[in-house]
């Protein structure tokens, strides 16, 4: 059973890589939907993606009760330290899976407890989630300096040594280099 699960996981990762490669085509890269229906912003005044133009944006969906999401949080915090803040913006979109995760005060407590310093949009009504057609926690979208979704990663970055941190860092660096070419 364990081998079957591992095989299914590797097949899913293979599908993901194909999906990633296809999205590299600039002509087909969709505009990222704006955050919508956000009931509260934590660590920030309300943000729009339009206000972040000129920056690369890491836009990640998470929920505080999800262990897979919790395992990704240190990577976002490290990216925040490793890349210049005037070139890269990380935005967490907290979308609840369970009722207790929908209360803004519970989200604020979880953000404080986990020492998250970047902006977090509280998407209790799942409006931003639906605008992205998102289906998974965690999910990471890399948005280029023009507001287009260029790359996506679903799941833990380092589940079974998946190499997601290295891959996403490479993609972030490539998008930052594109921004520098203008």
PDB file of C-alpha atoms in Angstrom:
ATOM      1  CA  UNK A   1       0.000   0.000   0.000  1.00  0.00           C
ATOM      2  CA  UNK A   2       2.791   2.392   0.899  1.00  0.00           C
ATOM      3  CA  UNK A   3       4.521   1.790  -2.458  1.00  0.00           C
ATOM      4  CA  UNK A   4       1.254   2.411  -4.277  1.00  0.00           C
ATOM      5  CA  UNK A   5       0.879   5.743  -2.469  1.00  0.00           C
ATOM      6  CA  UNK A   6       4.488   6.669  -3.260  1.00  0.00           C
ATOM      7  CA  UNK A   7       3.969   5.779  -6.939  1.00  0.00           C
ATOM      8  CA  UNK A   8       0.773   7.852  -7.064  1.00  0.00           C
ATOM      9  CA  UNK A   9       2.624  10.765  -5.493  1.00  0.00           C
ATOM     10  CA  UNK A  10       5.416  10.563  -8.080  1.00  0.00           C
ATOM     11  CA  UNK A  11       2.851  10.416 -10.892  1.00  0.00           C
ATOM     12  CA  UNK A  12       1.163  13.522  -9.447  1.00  0.00           C
ATOM     13  CA  UNK A  13       4.529  15.315  -9.290  1.00  0.00           C
ATOM     14  CA  UNK A  14       5.145  14.363 -12.920  1.00  0.00           C
ATOM     15  CA  UNK A  15       1.801  15.863 -13.905  1.00  0.00           C
ATOM     16  CA  UNK A  16       2.688  18.965 -11.936  1.00  0.00           C
ATOM     17  CA  UNK A  17       6.016  19.408 -13.757  1.00  0.00           C
ATOM     18  CA  UNK A  18       4.256  19.198 -17.122  1.00  0.00           C
ATOM     19  CA  UNK A  19       1.736  21.773 -15.915  1.00  0.00           C
ATOM     20  CA  UNK A  20       4.557  24.044 -14.749  1.00  0.00           C
ATOM     21  CA  UNK A  21       6.363  23.826 -18.080  1.00  0.00           C
ATOM     22  CA  UNK A  22       3.222  24.654 -20.040  1.00  0.00           C
ATOM     23  CA  UNK A  23       2.578  27.772 -17.959  1.00  0.00           C
ATOM     24  CA  UNK A  24       5.960  29.230 -18.887  1.00  0.00           C
ATOM     25  CA  UNK A  25       4.510  30.414 -22.193  1.00  0.00           C
ATOM     26  CA  UNK A  26       4.064  34.140 -21.573  1.00  0.00           C
ATOM     27  CA  UNK A  27       1.283  34.479 -24.116  1.00  0.00           C
ATOM     28  CA  UNK A  28      -0.808  31.971 -22.182  1.00  0.00           C
ATOM     29  CA  UNK A  29       0.008  33.134 -18.654  1.00  0.00           C
ATOM     30  CA  UNK A  30      -3.292  34.293 -17.124  1.00  0.00           C
ATOM     31  CA  UNK A  31      -3.724  37.487 -15.131  1.00  0.00           C
ATOM     32  CA  UNK A  32      -3.826  36.715 -11.435  1.00  0.00           C
ATOM     33  CA  UNK A  33      -7.223  37.425  -9.883  1.00  0.00           C
ATOM     34  CA  UNK A  34      -7.233  40.111  -7.220  1.00  0.00           C
ATOM     35  CA  UNK A  35      -7.909  39.065  -3.630  1.00  0.00           C
ATOM     36  CA  UNK A  36     -11.661  39.344  -3.184  1.00  0.00           C
ATOM     37  CA  UNK A  37     -14.000  39.059  -0.215  1.00  0.00           C
ATOM     38  CA  UNK A  38     -11.132  39.373   2.259  1.00  0.00           C
ATOM     39  CA  UNK A  39     -12.676  39.841   5.704  1.00  0.00           C
ATOM     40  CA  UNK A  40      -9.468  41.079   7.337  1.00  0.00           C
ATOM     41  CA  UNK A  41      -5.817  41.750   6.560  1.00  0.00           C
ATOM     42  CA  UNK A  42      -3.185  40.801   9.115  1.00  0.00           C
ATOM     43  CA  UNK A  43       0.264  42.462   9.152  1.00  0.00           C
ATOM     44  CA  UNK A  44      -0.796  44.910   6.443  1.00  0.00           C
ATOM     45  CA  UNK A  45      -3.299  47.386   5.199  1.00  0.00           C
ATOM     46  CA  UNK A  46      -5.445  45.891   2.407  1.00  0.00           C
ATOM     47  CA  UNK A  47      -3.329  45.011  -0.629  1.00  0.00           C
ATOM     48  CA  UNK A  48      -4.130  44.559  -4.280  1.00  0.00           C
ATOM     49  CA  UNK A  49      -2.013  42.713  -6.789  1.00  0.00           C
ATOM     50  CA  UNK A  50      -2.177  45.804  -8.959  1.00  0.00           C
ATOM     51  CA  UNK A  51      -0.418  47.751  -6.178  1.00  0.00           C
ATOM     52  CA  UNK A  52       2.357  45.135  -6.278  1.00  0.00           C
ATOM     53  CA  UNK A  53       3.091  45.513 -10.009  1.00  0.00           C
ATOM     54  CA  UNK A  54       6.809  45.631 -10.623  1.00  0.00           C
ATOM     55  CA  UNK A  55       7.364  43.007  -7.913  1.00  0.00           C
ATOM     56  CA  UNK A  56       7.275  39.247  -8.028  1.00  0.00           C
ATOM     57  CA  UNK A  57       4.512  38.010  -5.730  1.00  0.00           C
ATOM     58  CA  UNK A  58       4.417  34.689  -3.892  1.00  0.00           C
ATOM     59  CA  UNK A  59       0.704  34.165  -3.299  1.00  0.00           C
ATOM     60  CA  UNK A  60       0.053  31.130  -1.133  1.00  0.00           C
ATOM     61  CA  UNK A  61      -3.131  29.508   0.099  1.00  0.00           C
ATOM     62  CA  UNK A  62      -3.008  27.928   3.520  1.00  0.00           C
ATOM     63  CA  UNK A  63      -5.009  27.182   6.631  1.00  0.00           C
ATOM     64  CA  UNK A  64      -3.596  27.069  10.140  1.00  0.00           C
ATOM     65  CA  UNK A  65      -4.909  23.578  10.956  1.00  0.00           C
ATOM     66  CA  UNK A  66      -3.192  21.968   7.977  1.00  0.00           C
ATOM     67  CA  UNK A  67       0.092  20.234   8.850  1.00  0.00           C
ATOM     68  CA  UNK A  68       1.209  20.379   5.204  1.00  0.00           C
ATOM     69  CA  UNK A  69       0.707  24.150   5.255  1.00  0.00           C
ATOM     70  CA  UNK A  70       2.613  24.455   8.525  1.00  0.00           C
ATOM     71  CA  UNK A  71       5.565  22.605   7.010  1.00  0.00           C
ATOM     72  CA  UNK A  72       5.771  25.168   4.180  1.00  0.00           C
ATOM     73  CA  UNK A  73       5.723  28.268   6.414  1.00  0.00           C
ATOM     74  CA  UNK A  74       9.471  28.237   7.220  1.00  0.00           C
ATOM     75  CA  UNK A  75      10.261  28.347   3.491  1.00  0.00           C
ATOM     76  CA  UNK A  76       8.181  31.503   2.946  1.00  0.00           C
ATOM     77  CA  UNK A  77       9.809  33.138   5.953  1.00  0.00           C
ATOM     78  CA  UNK A  78      13.246  32.254   4.578  1.00  0.00           C
ATOM     79  CA  UNK A  79      12.403  33.541   1.080  1.00  0.00           C
ATOM     80  CA  UNK A  80      11.333  36.767   2.734  1.00  0.00           C
ATOM     81  CA  UNK A  81      14.805  37.074   4.254  1.00  0.00           C
ATOM     82  CA  UNK A  82      16.734  35.908   1.171  1.00  0.00           C
ATOM     83  CA  UNK A  83      15.095  38.082  -1.494  1.00  0.00           C
ATOM     84  CA  UNK A  84      14.885  41.906  -1.483  1.00  0.00           C
ATOM     85  CA  UNK A  85      11.565  43.143  -0.095  1.00  0.00           C
ATOM     86  CA  UNK A  86      11.336  45.835  -2.748  1.00  0.00           C
ATOM     87  CA  UNK A  87      11.407  43.113  -5.438  1.00  0.00           C
ATOM     88  CA  UNK A  88       9.452  40.244  -3.827  1.00  0.00           C
ATOM     89  CA  UNK A  89       6.166  40.320  -1.918  1.00  0.00           C
ATOM     90  CA  UNK A  90       4.810  37.291  -0.089  1.00  0.00           C
ATOM     91  CA  UNK A  91       1.078  37.245   0.565  1.00  0.00           C
ATOM     92  CA  UNK A  92      -0.593  34.457   2.519  1.00  0.00           C
ATOM     93  CA  UNK A  93      -4.247  33.779   1.813  1.00  0.00           C
ATOM     94  CA  UNK A  94      -5.751  31.987   4.785  1.00  0.00           C
ATOM     95  CA  UNK A  95      -8.726  29.992   3.537  1.00  0.00           C
ATOM     96  CA  UNK A  96     -10.386  27.781   6.161  1.00  0.00           C
ATOM     97  CA  UNK A  97     -11.081  24.098   5.844  1.00  0.00           C
ATOM     98  CA  UNK A  98     -13.044  23.906   9.115  1.00  0.00           C
ATOM     99  CA  UNK A  99     -15.381  26.355  10.884  1.00  0.00           C
ATOM    100  CA  UNK A 100     -12.927  27.212  13.703  1.00  0.00           C
ATOM    101  CA  UNK A 101     -10.385  28.269  11.051  1.00  0.00           C
ATOM    102  CA  UNK A 102     -12.793  30.870   9.638  1.00  0.00           C
ATOM    103  CA  UNK A 103     -12.779  33.197  12.668  1.00  0.00           C
ATOM    104  CA  UNK A 104     -10.412  36.130  12.014  1.00  0.00           C
ATOM    105  CA  UNK A 105      -9.305  36.224  15.672  1.00  0.00           C
ATOM    106  CA  UNK A 106      -8.222  32.565  15.439  1.00  0.00           C
ATOM    107  CA  UNK A 107      -6.281  33.305  12.261  1.00  0.00           C
ATOM    108  CA  UNK A 108      -4.628  36.335  13.894  1.00  0.00           C
ATOM    109  CA  UNK A 109      -3.583  34.170  16.866  1.00  0.00           C
ATOM    110  CA  UNK A 110      -2.159  31.512  14.543  1.00  0.00           C
ATOM    111  CA  UNK A 111      -0.226  34.129  12.530  1.00  0.00           C
ATOM    112  CA  UNK A 112       1.273  35.547  15.719  1.00  0.00           C
ATOM    113  CA  UNK A 113       2.080  32.100  17.137  1.00  0.00           C
ATOM    114  CA  UNK A 114       3.825  31.056  13.905  1.00  0.00           C
ATOM    115  CA  UNK A 115       5.734  34.366  13.703  1.00  0.00           C
ATOM    116  CA  UNK A 116       4.435  35.196  10.236  1.00  0.00           C
ATOM    117  CA  UNK A 117       5.464  38.768   9.398  1.00  0.00           C
ATOM    118  CA  UNK A 118       4.226  39.095   5.803  1.00  0.00           C
ATOM    119  CA  UNK A 119       0.652  40.141   4.866  1.00  0.00           C
ATOM    120  CA  UNK A 120      -2.097  37.584   5.354  1.00  0.00           C
ATOM    121  CA  UNK A 121      -5.523  37.944   3.751  1.00  0.00           C
ATOM    122  CA  UNK A 122      -8.286  36.237   5.724  1.00  0.00           C
ATOM    123  CA  UNK A 123     -10.448  34.557   3.063  1.00  0.00           C
ATOM    124  CA  UNK A 124     -13.096  33.126   5.409  1.00  0.00           C
ATOM    125  CA  UNK A 125     -15.771  33.041   2.721  1.00  0.00           C
ATOM    126  CA  UNK A 126     -13.444  31.372   0.170  1.00  0.00           C
ATOM    127  CA  UNK A 127     -14.019  34.065  -2.429  1.00  0.00           C
ATOM    128  CA  UNK A 128     -10.351  34.424  -3.356  1.00  0.00           C
ATOM    129  CA  UNK A 129      -9.997  30.621  -3.268  1.00  0.00           C
ATOM    130  CA  UNK A 130     -12.834  30.339  -5.813  1.00  0.00           C
ATOM    131  CA  UNK A 131     -11.462  33.168  -7.969  1.00  0.00           C
ATOM    132  CA  UNK A 132      -8.281  31.110  -8.400  1.00  0.00           C
ATOM    133  CA  UNK A 133     -10.154  27.843  -8.856  1.00  0.00           C
ATOM    134  CA  UNK A 134      -7.925  26.551  -6.091  1.00  0.00           C
ATOM    135  CA  UNK A 135      -8.410  23.011  -4.776  1.00  0.00           C
ATOM    136  CA  UNK A 136      -5.496  22.294  -2.439  1.00  0.00           C
ATOM    137  CA  UNK A 137      -3.804  23.378   0.772  1.00  0.00           C
ATOM    138  CA  UNK A 138      -1.092  24.457   0.484  1.00  0.00           C
ATOM    139  CA  UNK A 139      -0.958  25.962  -2.989  1.00  0.00           C
ATOM    140  CA  UNK A 140       1.641  28.480  -4.112  1.00  0.00           C
ATOM    141  CA  UNK A 141       1.281  30.817  -7.083  1.00  0.00           C
ATOM    142  CA  UNK A 142       4.201  32.850  -8.424  1.00  0.00           C
ATOM    143  CA  UNK A 143       2.965  36.044 -10.023  1.00  0.00           C
ATOM    144  CA  UNK A 144       5.265  38.044 -12.280  1.00  0.00           C
ATOM    145  CA  UNK A 145       5.859  41.795 -12.262  1.00  0.00           C
ATOM    146  CA  UNK A 146       2.966  42.296 -14.707  1.00  0.00           C
ATOM    147  CA  UNK A 147       0.470  40.427 -12.555  1.00  0.00           C
ATOM    148  CA  UNK A 148       0.429  37.136 -14.490  1.00  0.00           C
ATOM    149  CA  UNK A 149       0.410  33.701 -12.866  1.00  0.00           C
ATOM    150  CA  UNK A 150       3.599  32.099 -14.130  1.00  0.00           C
ATOM    151  CA  UNK A 151       4.137  29.110 -11.862  1.00  0.00           C
ATOM    152  CA  UNK A 152       2.213  27.045  -9.376  1.00  0.00           C
ATOM    153  CA  UNK A 153       3.081  24.433  -6.774  1.00  0.00           C
ATOM    154  CA  UNK A 154       0.482  22.339  -4.967  1.00  0.00           C
ATOM    155  CA  UNK A 155       1.393  20.632  -1.699  1.00  0.00           C
ATOM    156  CA  UNK A 156       4.355  20.520   0.614  1.00  0.00           C
ATOM    157  CA  UNK A 157       7.506  21.878  -0.959  1.00  0.00           C
ATOM    158  CA  UNK A 158       9.705  19.134   0.436  1.00  0.00           C
ATOM    159  CA  UNK A 159       7.329  16.188   0.753  1.00  0.00           C
ATOM    160  CA  UNK A 160       9.505  13.086   0.230  1.00  0.00           C
ATOM    161  CA  UNK A 161      12.381  15.334  -0.882  1.00  0.00           C
ATOM    162  CA  UNK A 162      10.323  16.772  -3.740  1.00  0.00           C
ATOM    163  CA  UNK A 163      12.765  19.655  -4.279  1.00  0.00           C
ATOM    164  CA  UNK A 164      10.067  22.320  -4.237  1.00  0.00           C
ATOM    165  CA  UNK A 165      12.114  24.878  -2.317  1.00  0.00           C
ATOM    166  CA  UNK A 166      14.957  24.738  -4.815  1.00  0.00           C
ATOM    167  CA  UNK A 167      12.605  24.771  -7.805  1.00  0.00           C
ATOM    168  CA  UNK A 168      10.544  27.695  -6.523  1.00  0.00           C
ATOM    169  CA  UNK A 169      13.697  29.657  -5.630  1.00  0.00           C
ATOM    170  CA  UNK A 170      14.913  29.091  -9.189  1.00  0.00           C
ATOM    171  CA  UNK A 171      11.583  30.317 -10.573  1.00  0.00           C
ATOM    172  CA  UNK A 172      11.590  33.358  -8.252  1.00  0.00           C
ATOM    173  CA  UNK A 173      15.140  34.243  -9.375  1.00  0.00           C
ATOM    174  CA  UNK A 174      14.117  33.905 -13.037  1.00  0.00           C
ATOM    175  CA  UNK A 175      11.132  36.208 -12.548  1.00  0.00           C
ATOM    176  CA  UNK A 176      13.273  38.718 -10.650  1.00  0.00           C
ATOM    177  CA  UNK A 177      15.788  38.650 -13.516  1.00  0.00           C
ATOM    178  CA  UNK A 178      12.955  39.321 -15.997  1.00  0.00           C
ATOM    179  CA  UNK A 179      11.866  42.282 -13.905  1.00  0.00           C
ATOM    180  CA  UNK A 180      15.448  43.585 -13.931  1.00  0.00           C
ATOM    181  CA  UNK A 181      15.598  43.426 -17.721  1.00  0.00           C
ATOM    182  CA  UNK A 182      12.917  46.074 -18.129  1.00  0.00           C
TER     183      UNK A 182
END
